[in-house]
Coordinates of C-alpha atoms and ligand atoms in Angstrom, one line a residue:
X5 CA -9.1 84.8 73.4
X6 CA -9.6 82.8 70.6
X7 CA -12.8 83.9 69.5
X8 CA -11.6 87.5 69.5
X9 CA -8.1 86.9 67.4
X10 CA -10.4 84.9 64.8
X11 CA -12.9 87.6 65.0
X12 CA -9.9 89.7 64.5
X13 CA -9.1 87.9 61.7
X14 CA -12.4 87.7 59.9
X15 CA -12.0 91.5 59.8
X16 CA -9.0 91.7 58.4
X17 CA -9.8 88.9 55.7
X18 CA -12.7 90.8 54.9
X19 CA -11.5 94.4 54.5
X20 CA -8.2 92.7 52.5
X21 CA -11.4 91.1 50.2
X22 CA -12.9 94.7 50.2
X23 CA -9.5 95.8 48.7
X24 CA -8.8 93.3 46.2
X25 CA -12.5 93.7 44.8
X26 CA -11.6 97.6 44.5
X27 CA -8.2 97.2 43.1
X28 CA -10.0 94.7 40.6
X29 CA -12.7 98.0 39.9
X30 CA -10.1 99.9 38.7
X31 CA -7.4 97.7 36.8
X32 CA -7.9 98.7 33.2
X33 CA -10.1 96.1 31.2
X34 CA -7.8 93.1 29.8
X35 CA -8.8 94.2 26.1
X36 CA -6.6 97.7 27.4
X37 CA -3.6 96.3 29.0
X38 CA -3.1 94.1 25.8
X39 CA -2.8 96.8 23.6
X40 CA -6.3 97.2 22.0
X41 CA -7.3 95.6 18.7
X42 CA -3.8 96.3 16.8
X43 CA -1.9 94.0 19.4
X44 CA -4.8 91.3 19.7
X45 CA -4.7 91.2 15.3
X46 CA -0.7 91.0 15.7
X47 CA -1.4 87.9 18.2
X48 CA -3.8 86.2 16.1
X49 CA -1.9 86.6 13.1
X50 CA 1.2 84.8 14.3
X51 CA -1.5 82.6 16.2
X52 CA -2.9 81.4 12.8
X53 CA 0.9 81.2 11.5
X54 CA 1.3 79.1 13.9
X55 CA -1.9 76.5 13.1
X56 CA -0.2 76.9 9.3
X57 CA 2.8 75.3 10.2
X58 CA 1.7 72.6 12.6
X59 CA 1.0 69.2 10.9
X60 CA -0.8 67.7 14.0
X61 CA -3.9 70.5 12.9
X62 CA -3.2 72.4 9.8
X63 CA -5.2 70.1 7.5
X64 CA -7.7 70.7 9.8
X65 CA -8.2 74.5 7.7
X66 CA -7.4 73.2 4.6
X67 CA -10.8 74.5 3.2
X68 CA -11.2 77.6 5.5
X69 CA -11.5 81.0 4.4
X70 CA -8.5 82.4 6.5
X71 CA -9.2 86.1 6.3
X72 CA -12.4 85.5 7.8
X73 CA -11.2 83.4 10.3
X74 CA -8.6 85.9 12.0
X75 CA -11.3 88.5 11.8
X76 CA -13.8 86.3 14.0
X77 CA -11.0 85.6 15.8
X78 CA -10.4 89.4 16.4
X79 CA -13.8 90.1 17.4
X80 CA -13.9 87.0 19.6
X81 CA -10.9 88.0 21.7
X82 CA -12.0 91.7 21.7
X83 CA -15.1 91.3 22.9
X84 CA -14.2 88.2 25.4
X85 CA -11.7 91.0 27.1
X86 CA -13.9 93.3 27.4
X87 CA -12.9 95.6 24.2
X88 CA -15.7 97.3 21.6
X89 CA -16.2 94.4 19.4
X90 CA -19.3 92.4 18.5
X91 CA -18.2 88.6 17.5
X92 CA -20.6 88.0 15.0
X93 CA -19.5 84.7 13.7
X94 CA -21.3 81.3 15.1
X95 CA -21.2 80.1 18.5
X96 CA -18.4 77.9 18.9
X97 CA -20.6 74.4 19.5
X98 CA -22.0 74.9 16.3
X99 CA -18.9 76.3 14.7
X100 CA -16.9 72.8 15.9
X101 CA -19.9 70.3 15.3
X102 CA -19.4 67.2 13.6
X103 CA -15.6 68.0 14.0
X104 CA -14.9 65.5 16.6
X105 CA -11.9 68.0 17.7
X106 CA -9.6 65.8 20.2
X107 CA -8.1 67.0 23.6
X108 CA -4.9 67.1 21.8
X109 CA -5.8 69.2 19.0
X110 CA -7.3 71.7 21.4
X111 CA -3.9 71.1 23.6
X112 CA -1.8 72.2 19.6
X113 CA -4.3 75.1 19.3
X114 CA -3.4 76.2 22.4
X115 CA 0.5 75.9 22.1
X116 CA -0.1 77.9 18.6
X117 CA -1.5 80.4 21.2
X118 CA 1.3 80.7 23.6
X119 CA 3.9 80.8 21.3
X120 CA 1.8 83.9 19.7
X121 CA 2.0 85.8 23.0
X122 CA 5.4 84.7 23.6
X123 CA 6.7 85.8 20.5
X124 CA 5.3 89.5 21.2
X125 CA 6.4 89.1 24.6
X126 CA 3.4 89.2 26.4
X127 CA 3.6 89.1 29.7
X128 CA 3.1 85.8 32.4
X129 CA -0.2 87.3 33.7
X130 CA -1.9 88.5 30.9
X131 CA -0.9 85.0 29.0
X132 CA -2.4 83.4 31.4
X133 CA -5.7 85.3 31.5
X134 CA -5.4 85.1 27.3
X135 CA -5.0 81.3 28.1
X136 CA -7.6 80.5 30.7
X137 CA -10.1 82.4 28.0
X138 CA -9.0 80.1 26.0
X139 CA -9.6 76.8 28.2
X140 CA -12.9 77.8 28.7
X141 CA -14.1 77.1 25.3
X142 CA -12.7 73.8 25.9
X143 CA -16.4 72.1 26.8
X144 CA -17.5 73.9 23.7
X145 CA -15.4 72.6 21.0
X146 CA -14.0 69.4 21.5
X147 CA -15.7 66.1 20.9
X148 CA -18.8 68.3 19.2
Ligands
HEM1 C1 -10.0 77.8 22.0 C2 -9.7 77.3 20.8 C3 -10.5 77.7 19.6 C4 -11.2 78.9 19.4 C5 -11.3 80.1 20.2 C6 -11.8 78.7 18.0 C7 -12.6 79.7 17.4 C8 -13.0 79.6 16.1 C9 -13.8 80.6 15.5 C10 -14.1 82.0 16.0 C11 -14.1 80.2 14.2 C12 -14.9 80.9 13.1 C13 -16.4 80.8 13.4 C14 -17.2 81.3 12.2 O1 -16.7 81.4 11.1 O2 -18.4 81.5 12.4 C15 -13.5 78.8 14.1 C16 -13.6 78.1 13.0 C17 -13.0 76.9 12.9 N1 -12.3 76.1 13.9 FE1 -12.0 76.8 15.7 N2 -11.5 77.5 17.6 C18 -10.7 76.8 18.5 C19 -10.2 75.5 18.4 C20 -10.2 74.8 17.3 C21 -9.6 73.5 17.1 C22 -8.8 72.8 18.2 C23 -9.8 73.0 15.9 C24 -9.4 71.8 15.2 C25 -8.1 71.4 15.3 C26 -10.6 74.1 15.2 C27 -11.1 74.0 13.9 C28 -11.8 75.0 13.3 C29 -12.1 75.0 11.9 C30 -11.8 73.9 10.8 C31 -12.9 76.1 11.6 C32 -13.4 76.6 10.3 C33 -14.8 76.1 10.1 C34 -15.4 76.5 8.7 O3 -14.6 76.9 7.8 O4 -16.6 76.5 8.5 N3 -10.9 75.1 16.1 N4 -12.9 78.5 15.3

């Protein structure tokens, strides 16, 4: 009896999987459901803004060429969502070496960000993909 209501179970575990992988087929790419490229520049924008006017980090782009930053920026976040972009700045060890960037200067980075997509009202779920993209560089930037 068991056996057959796990069995049972496995089935309908792995037809539910089935679904959610099919559902995932066809949800539009997260580069799409943010808007495209106009939205993700409006988000990185205030996202720099936001660096600007936070002491804990700001003087960390005190000699940065801005423009050039946002449009890396742009192209990183395009492309990372799956949008028609080519980041074509350097990878973001070699970008952040010899920083010594600290856990909480990612952690203000990453505030700038949320406040970004909170001021254009993004919604929960694609903030937190936006975000978890984010955390992933984590390994890659700080302490290099
Ligand atoms: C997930 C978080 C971060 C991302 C996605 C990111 C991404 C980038 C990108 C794409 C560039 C431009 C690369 C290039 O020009 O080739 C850059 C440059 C830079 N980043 Fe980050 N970064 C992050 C966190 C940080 C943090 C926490 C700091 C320090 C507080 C920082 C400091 C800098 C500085 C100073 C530059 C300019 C380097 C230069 O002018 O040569 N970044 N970052």
């Amino acid at each position: 009896m068991f056996v057959r209501r796990a069995a049972l179970w496995l089935t309908w575990l792995a037809a539910a999987l089935a679904l959610a992988a099919c559902a995932d087929m066809h949800e539009p790419k997260l580069y799409d459901r943010l808007g495209g490229r106009p939205a993700i520049q409006a988000v990185v924008d205030e996202f720099v803004a936001n660096i600007a006017a936070d002491n804990r980090i700001n003087q960390r782009f005190a000699r940065t060429d801005i423009p050039k930053l946002k449009m890396h920026l742009v192209d990183q976040v395009c492309e990372a969502s799956g949008g028609p972009c080519k980041y074509t700045g350097r990878d973001m060890p070699t970008t952040h070496k010899g920083m010594n960037v600290t856990v909480a200067e990612f952690n203000a980075t990453g505030e700038a960000m949320l406040k970004a997509l909170r001021r254009y009202n993004v919604p929960q779920r694609k903030t937190d993909e936006v975000m978890d993209l984010l955390g992933s560089m984590q390994n890659q930037i700080v302490g290099k």
